[in-house]
Amino acid sequence: MSSEDTFWMRRALRLTNRVKAHPSPAVGVVIVHGGELVSEGWTYHTPKVHAEAMALGLAGERARGATLYTTLEPCSHWMRPDGSERVPCTHHCIQAGVARVVAATLDPNPQVCGDGFAQLQAAGIALTVGVCEEQAKEAHRAFLKHQMTGLPFVTHKAAMTLDGKLAASHSAPLAITSEPARRAVHRLRAKSDAVIVGVGTVLADDPELTVRSVRGSNPTPVIFDSQLRTPQTARLNRPGTLILTCVENTPRWDAEILTLPADASGRVSVPAALALLAERGLLELLLESGGALATAFWAANAVDRALFFVAPKLIGGSHAPTPLDGAGLPAPIELDRLRIRRYGPDLALEGRPGLLRQERAAPQYRARGTA
Ligand code: AOF
Ligand code: ZN
């Protein structure tokens, strides 16, 4: 693996931030010839264009003999699951006369999964796999988790005081974290397909859950509301919001109301909700709820990442809400892959539970005779 390969792959990885493409992965591609950048491409949402196709289209004849860097194995299938026809990126690479493909990681989609690499090699294209692989797995984490498990990737975000409180039990809502930390949360929202809260948060704060003070599109707001207590006047009762409830025969609202099965405690089943959100192509989820719903998510083994902002403030009070209050977890969950960042006076602590199922189950590609 050369430092030149790493340099260009990092550039391709930066293009994965351009759009929200789920349920497709937001792939980044750069085409390089003689050490010079020829063109760039990224997965385009509407109309759907794959990153390789965009970059090759822009390169034209200059792609002949060039190296194509891609953050994900090029697709190789001629038919979609619904039977409609498509032209795979492997075909575009071969037709364009690309000399070498450098891919960061395998596409576990069973329709691709090593076949893309095999097609390129069969056509005499030199292949290198695994450049910046960890970064690519992070960039495509939600797509990869969905391919492996059928489920979305969930980040539980909380903002708390040094003594672990989300708010005071006795006073009006209080801003816990500083402006830099709040901007970080807005950047996170801009990257997420959906933001999840419980009806308790809607009743207490009447939030908007929009992206402010940074560029980016709003995520889909999702309210867990077993008994449909969200007021019609709530700011979130707007087209585009999803309210998940256990109540049947619901009235017409501006928000979309979806009835789901209840769990043993009579609340919206977390696994059923996640399956529904994944079906809608909402794969990168930000859980911004209070402690009771967050506990239900952790207890259902549904959280992939904890991201807790800690402000140097103290509130105290045994009734002040905490990130995981309610009944508590059946057993302690240990987090690893820890990261610590500073946002103004605040700290952000990130950790992930155990080894992700997606990583344990990940198919491995062993390239034959890679260049
Ligand atoms: C690539 N480049 O930019 C993307 C890829 O529904 P379709 O036809 O767009 O196919 C989606 C599948 O293609 C998706 O599940 C994933 O395996 C792959 N995505 N592949 O070569 C891209 N977005
Ligand atoms: Zn493709």
PDB file of C-alpha atoms in Angstrom, residues 169-330:
ATOM      1  CA  SER A 169     -35.719  18.125  38.317  1.00  0.00           C
ATOM      2  CA  HIS A 170     -37.039  21.399  39.705  1.00  0.00           C
ATOM      3  CA  SER A 171     -36.570  24.208  37.195  1.00  0.00           C
ATOM      4  CA  ALA A 172     -37.248  25.328  33.650  1.00  0.00           C
ATOM      5  CA  PRO A 173     -35.235  23.650  30.853  1.00  0.00           C
ATOM      6  CA  LEU A 174     -31.584  24.575  31.063  1.00  0.00           C
ATOM      7  CA  ALA A 175     -28.966  24.631  28.339  1.00  0.00           C
ATOM      8  CA  ILE A 176     -26.478  21.991  29.437  1.00  0.00           C
ATOM      9  CA  THR A 177     -23.724  22.184  26.811  1.00  0.00           C
ATOM     10  CA  SER A 178     -21.875  25.041  25.136  1.00  0.00           C
ATOM     11  CA  GLU A 179     -22.381  26.448  21.625  1.00  0.00           C
ATOM     12  CA  PRO A 180     -19.507  24.396  20.075  1.00  0.00           C
ATOM     13  CA  ALA A 181     -21.017  21.155  21.444  1.00  0.00           C
ATOM     14  CA  ARG A 182     -24.457  22.134  20.163  1.00  0.00           C
ATOM     15  CA  ARG A 183     -23.009  22.816  16.714  1.00  0.00           C
ATOM     16  CA  ALA A 184     -21.475  19.326  16.800  1.00  0.00           C
ATOM     17  CA  VAL A 185     -24.937  17.906  17.500  1.00  0.00           C
ATOM     18  CA  HIS A 186     -26.342  19.813  14.513  1.00  0.00           C
ATOM     19  CA  ARG A 187     -23.580  18.396  12.299  1.00  0.00           C
ATOM     20  CA  LEU A 188     -24.543  14.949  13.552  1.00  0.00           C
ATOM     21  CA  ARG A 189     -28.207  15.603  12.746  1.00  0.00           C
ATOM     22  CA  ALA A 190     -27.250  16.751   9.267  1.00  0.00           C
ATOM     23  CA  LYS A 191     -25.548  13.374   8.705  1.00  0.00           C
ATOM     24  CA  SER A 192     -28.410  11.332  10.129  1.00  0.00           C
ATOM     25  CA  ASP A 193     -31.356   9.960   8.194  1.00  0.00           C
ATOM     26  CA  ALA A 194     -33.634  10.217  11.239  1.00  0.00           C
ATOM     27  CA  VAL A 195     -33.646  11.631  14.771  1.00  0.00           C
ATOM     28  CA  ILE A 196     -35.554   9.711  17.429  1.00  0.00           C
ATOM     29  CA  VAL A 197     -37.228  11.065  20.566  1.00  0.00           C
ATOM     30  CA  GLY A 198     -39.914   9.805  22.911  1.00  0.00           C
ATOM     31  CA  VAL A 199     -43.228  11.540  23.512  1.00  0.00           C
ATOM     32  CA  GLY A 200     -41.889  12.668  26.930  1.00  0.00           C
ATOM     33  CA  THR A 201     -39.348  14.896  25.187  1.00  0.00           C
ATOM     34  CA  VAL A 202     -42.072  16.289  22.892  1.00  0.00           C
ATOM     35  CA  LEU A 203     -44.289  17.128  25.873  1.00  0.00           C
ATOM     36  CA  ALA A 204     -41.450  18.637  27.914  1.00  0.00           C
ATOM     37  CA  ASP A 205     -39.490  20.576  25.267  1.00  0.00           C
ATOM     38  CA  ASP A 206     -41.643  20.786  22.090  1.00  0.00           C
ATOM     39  CA  PRO A 207     -38.439  20.363  20.004  1.00  0.00           C
ATOM     40  CA  GLU A 208     -38.079  21.033  16.269  1.00  0.00           C
ATOM     41  CA  LEU A 209     -35.179  18.603  15.661  1.00  0.00           C
ATOM     42  CA  THR A 210     -33.985  20.608  12.664  1.00  0.00           C
ATOM     43  CA  VAL A 211     -30.443  21.315  11.528  1.00  0.00           C
ATOM     44  CA  ARG A 212     -29.409  24.825  12.551  1.00  0.00           C
ATOM     45  CA  SER A 213     -26.169  26.818  12.448  1.00  0.00           C
ATOM     46  CA  VAL A 214     -24.500  24.286  10.093  1.00  0.00           C
ATOM     47  CA  ARG A 215     -25.188  23.359   6.464  1.00  0.00           C
ATOM     48  CA  GLY A 216     -27.101  20.180   5.760  1.00  0.00           C
ATOM     49  CA  SER A 217     -30.565  18.729   5.319  1.00  0.00           C
ATOM     50  CA  ASN A 218     -33.000  17.960   8.130  1.00  0.00           C
ATOM     51  CA  PRO A 219     -33.311  14.354   9.281  1.00  0.00           C
ATOM     52  CA  THR A 220     -36.735  12.686   9.499  1.00  0.00           C
ATOM     53  CA  PRO A 221     -38.108  13.214  13.032  1.00  0.00           C
ATOM     54  CA  VAL A 222     -39.379   9.982  14.619  1.00  0.00           C
ATOM     55  CA  ILE A 223     -41.456  10.035  17.818  1.00  0.00           C
ATOM     56  CA  PHE A 224     -41.977   6.905  19.908  1.00  0.00           C
ATOM     57  CA  ASP A 225     -45.459   7.529  21.280  1.00  0.00           C
ATOM     58  CA  SER A 226     -47.205   4.310  22.393  1.00  0.00           C
ATOM     59  CA  GLN A 227     -50.422   6.026  23.518  1.00  0.00           C
ATOM     60  CA  LEU A 228     -50.428   8.828  20.916  1.00  0.00           C
ATOM     61  CA  ARG A 229     -50.033  11.663  23.401  1.00  0.00           C
ATOM     62  CA  THR A 230     -48.184  14.027  21.020  1.00  0.00           C
ATOM     63  CA  PRO A 231     -50.269  17.247  20.967  1.00  0.00           C
ATOM     64  CA  GLN A 232     -51.671  18.242  17.555  1.00  0.00           C
ATOM     65  CA  THR A 233     -50.098  21.631  18.251  1.00  0.00           C
ATOM     66  CA  ALA A 234     -46.589  20.183  18.714  1.00  0.00           C
ATOM     67  CA  ARG A 235     -43.970  21.656  16.384  1.00  0.00           C
ATOM     68  CA  LEU A 236     -43.117  18.107  15.284  1.00  0.00           C
ATOM     69  CA  ASN A 237     -46.675  17.431  14.086  1.00  0.00           C
ATOM     70  CA  ARG A 238     -45.712  18.334  10.543  1.00  0.00           C
ATOM     71  CA  PRO A 239     -45.508  16.475   7.214  1.00  0.00           C
ATOM     72  CA  GLY A 240     -42.413  14.293   7.138  1.00  0.00           C
ATOM     73  CA  THR A 241     -42.498  13.396  10.853  1.00  0.00           C
ATOM     74  CA  LEU A 242     -43.178   9.758  11.761  1.00  0.00           C
ATOM     75  CA  ILE A 243     -45.101   8.971  14.939  1.00  0.00           C
ATOM     76  CA  LEU A 244     -44.780   5.335  16.016  1.00  0.00           C
ATOM     77  CA  THR A 245     -47.630   4.213  18.221  1.00  0.00           C
ATOM     78  CA  CYS A 246     -49.464   1.126  19.470  1.00  0.00           C
ATOM     79  CA  VAL A 247     -52.867   2.814  19.077  1.00  0.00           C
ATOM     80  CA  GLU A 248     -55.064   1.424  16.272  1.00  0.00           C
ATOM     81  CA  ASN A 249     -57.406   3.452  14.049  1.00  0.00           C
ATOM     82  CA  THR A 250     -55.579   6.711  14.499  1.00  0.00           C
ATOM     83  CA  PRO A 251     -56.988  10.063  13.303  1.00  0.00           C
ATOM     84  CA  ARG A 252     -55.464  12.036  10.386  1.00  0.00           C
ATOM     85  CA  TRP A 253     -52.538  14.191  11.417  1.00  0.00           C
ATOM     86  CA  ASP A 254     -49.998  16.309   9.595  1.00  0.00           C
ATOM     87  CA  ALA A 255     -47.368  13.799  10.757  1.00  0.00           C
ATOM     88  CA  GLU A 256     -47.537  10.224   9.483  1.00  0.00           C
ATOM     89  CA  ILE A 257     -48.814   7.840  12.156  1.00  0.00           C
ATOM     90  CA  LEU A 258     -47.716   4.204  12.071  1.00  0.00           C
ATOM     91  CA  THR A 259     -49.137   1.510  14.337  1.00  0.00           C
ATOM     92  CA  LEU A 260     -46.616  -1.064  15.564  1.00  0.00           C
ATOM     93  CA  PRO A 261     -46.718  -4.028  17.935  1.00  0.00           C
ATOM     94  CA  ALA A 262     -46.124  -3.390  21.645  1.00  0.00           C
ATOM     95  CA  ASP A 263     -43.358  -4.966  23.735  1.00  0.00           C
ATOM     96  CA  ALA A 264     -43.955  -6.694  27.097  1.00  0.00           C
ATOM     97  CA  SER A 265     -44.331  -3.306  28.830  1.00  0.00           C
ATOM     98  CA  GLY A 266     -46.977  -2.117  26.358  1.00  0.00           C
ATOM     99  CA  ARG A 267     -44.625   0.315  24.568  1.00  0.00           C
ATOM    100  CA  VAL A 268     -43.699   0.420  20.892  1.00  0.00           C
ATOM    101  CA  SER A 269     -41.409  -2.553  20.225  1.00  0.00           C
ATOM    102  CA  VAL A 270     -37.895  -1.286  19.487  1.00  0.00           C
ATOM    103  CA  PRO A 271     -36.965  -4.164  17.112  1.00  0.00           C
ATOM    104  CA  ALA A 272     -40.231  -3.704  15.163  1.00  0.00           C
ATOM    105  CA  ALA A 273     -39.595   0.054  14.925  1.00  0.00           C
ATOM    106  CA  LEU A 274     -36.023  -0.434  13.704  1.00  0.00           C
ATOM    107  CA  ALA A 275     -37.147  -2.913  11.053  1.00  0.00           C
ATOM    108  CA  LEU A 276     -39.742  -0.399   9.832  1.00  0.00           C
ATOM    109  CA  LEU A 277     -37.256   2.487   9.719  1.00  0.00           C
ATOM    110  CA  ALA A 278     -34.737   0.332   7.803  1.00  0.00           C
ATOM    111  CA  GLU A 279     -37.467  -0.597   5.312  1.00  0.00           C
ATOM    112  CA  ARG A 280     -37.981   3.123   4.727  1.00  0.00           C
ATOM    113  CA  GLY A 281     -34.266   3.533   3.956  1.00  0.00           C
ATOM    114  CA  LEU A 282     -33.578   5.321   7.257  1.00  0.00           C
ATOM    115  CA  LEU A 283     -30.290   3.630   8.180  1.00  0.00           C
ATOM    116  CA  GLU A 284     -28.293   6.245  10.138  1.00  0.00           C
ATOM    117  CA  LEU A 285     -30.303   7.015  13.277  1.00  0.00           C
ATOM    118  CA  LEU A 286     -29.626   9.515  16.040  1.00  0.00           C
ATOM    119  CA  LEU A 287     -31.322   8.671  19.341  1.00  0.00           C
ATOM    120  CA  GLU A 288     -31.822  11.957  21.227  1.00  0.00           C
ATOM    121  CA  SER A 289     -34.432  10.677  23.664  1.00  0.00           C
ATOM    122  CA  GLY A 290     -34.733  10.762  27.416  1.00  0.00           C
ATOM    123  CA  GLY A 291     -33.523   7.952  29.627  1.00  0.00           C
ATOM    124  CA  ALA A 292     -36.506   5.591  29.504  1.00  0.00           C
ATOM    125  CA  LEU A 293     -36.576   5.153  25.715  1.00  0.00           C
ATOM    126  CA  ALA A 294     -32.771   5.047  25.589  1.00  0.00           C
ATOM    127  CA  THR A 295     -32.807   2.231  28.156  1.00  0.00           C
ATOM    128  CA  ALA A 296     -35.283   0.314  25.974  1.00  0.00           C
ATOM    129  CA  PHE A 297     -32.907   0.721  22.988  1.00  0.00           C
ATOM    130  CA  TRP A 298     -29.855  -0.474  24.943  1.00  0.00           C
ATOM    131  CA  ALA A 299     -31.808  -3.359  26.500  1.00  0.00           C
ATOM    132  CA  ALA A 300     -32.862  -4.414  22.982  1.00  0.00           C
ATOM    133  CA  ASN A 301     -29.172  -4.464  21.954  1.00  0.00           C
ATOM    134  CA  ALA A 302     -30.054  -1.828  19.357  1.00  0.00           C
ATOM    135  CA  VAL A 303     -27.364   0.821  19.986  1.00  0.00           C
ATOM    136  CA  ASP A 304     -24.081   0.831  18.051  1.00  0.00           C
ATOM    137  CA  ARG A 305     -22.480   3.912  19.545  1.00  0.00           C
ATOM    138  CA  ALA A 306     -22.795   6.093  22.653  1.00  0.00           C
ATOM    139  CA  LEU A 307     -21.867   9.751  22.233  1.00  0.00           C
ATOM    140  CA  PHE A 308     -22.200  11.636  25.506  1.00  0.00           C
ATOM    141  CA  PHE A 309     -21.380  15.322  25.849  1.00  0.00           C
ATOM    142  CA  VAL A 310     -20.354  16.244  29.382  1.00  0.00           C
ATOM    143  CA  ALA A 311     -20.492  19.873  30.526  1.00  0.00           C
ATOM    144  CA  PRO A 312     -18.514  21.128  33.538  1.00  0.00           C
ATOM    145  CA  LYS A 313     -21.656  21.891  35.538  1.00  0.00           C
ATOM    146  CA  LEU A 314     -23.335  20.315  38.552  1.00  0.00           C
ATOM    147  CA  ILE A 315     -27.082  20.005  39.130  1.00  0.00           C
ATOM    148  CA  GLY A 316     -27.555  17.243  41.680  1.00  0.00           C
ATOM    149  CA  GLY A 317     -30.880  15.846  42.823  1.00  0.00           C
ATOM    150  CA  SER A 318     -31.865  12.201  42.986  1.00  0.00           C
ATOM    151  CA  HIS A 319     -34.883  12.861  40.738  1.00  0.00           C
ATOM    152  CA  ALA A 320     -32.999  14.731  38.022  1.00  0.00           C
ATOM    153  CA  PRO A 321     -33.197  12.716  34.768  1.00  0.00           C
ATOM    154  CA  THR A 322     -30.137  10.794  33.562  1.00  0.00           C
ATOM    155  CA  PRO A 323     -29.250   9.323  30.134  1.00  0.00           C
ATOM    156  CA  LEU A 324     -30.342   5.794  31.073  1.00  0.00           C
ATOM    157  CA  ASP A 325     -32.850   6.107  33.858  1.00  0.00           C
ATOM    158  CA  GLY A 326     -35.990   4.086  34.432  1.00  0.00           C
ATOM    159  CA  ALA A 327     -35.604   0.436  35.346  1.00  0.00           C
ATOM    160  CA  GLY A 328     -31.934   0.270  34.341  1.00  0.00           C
ATOM    161  CA  LEU A 329     -30.230  -2.348  32.174  1.00  0.00           C
ATOM    162  CA  PRO A 330     -30.499  -6.072  32.882  1.00  0.00           C
TER     163      PRO A 330
END
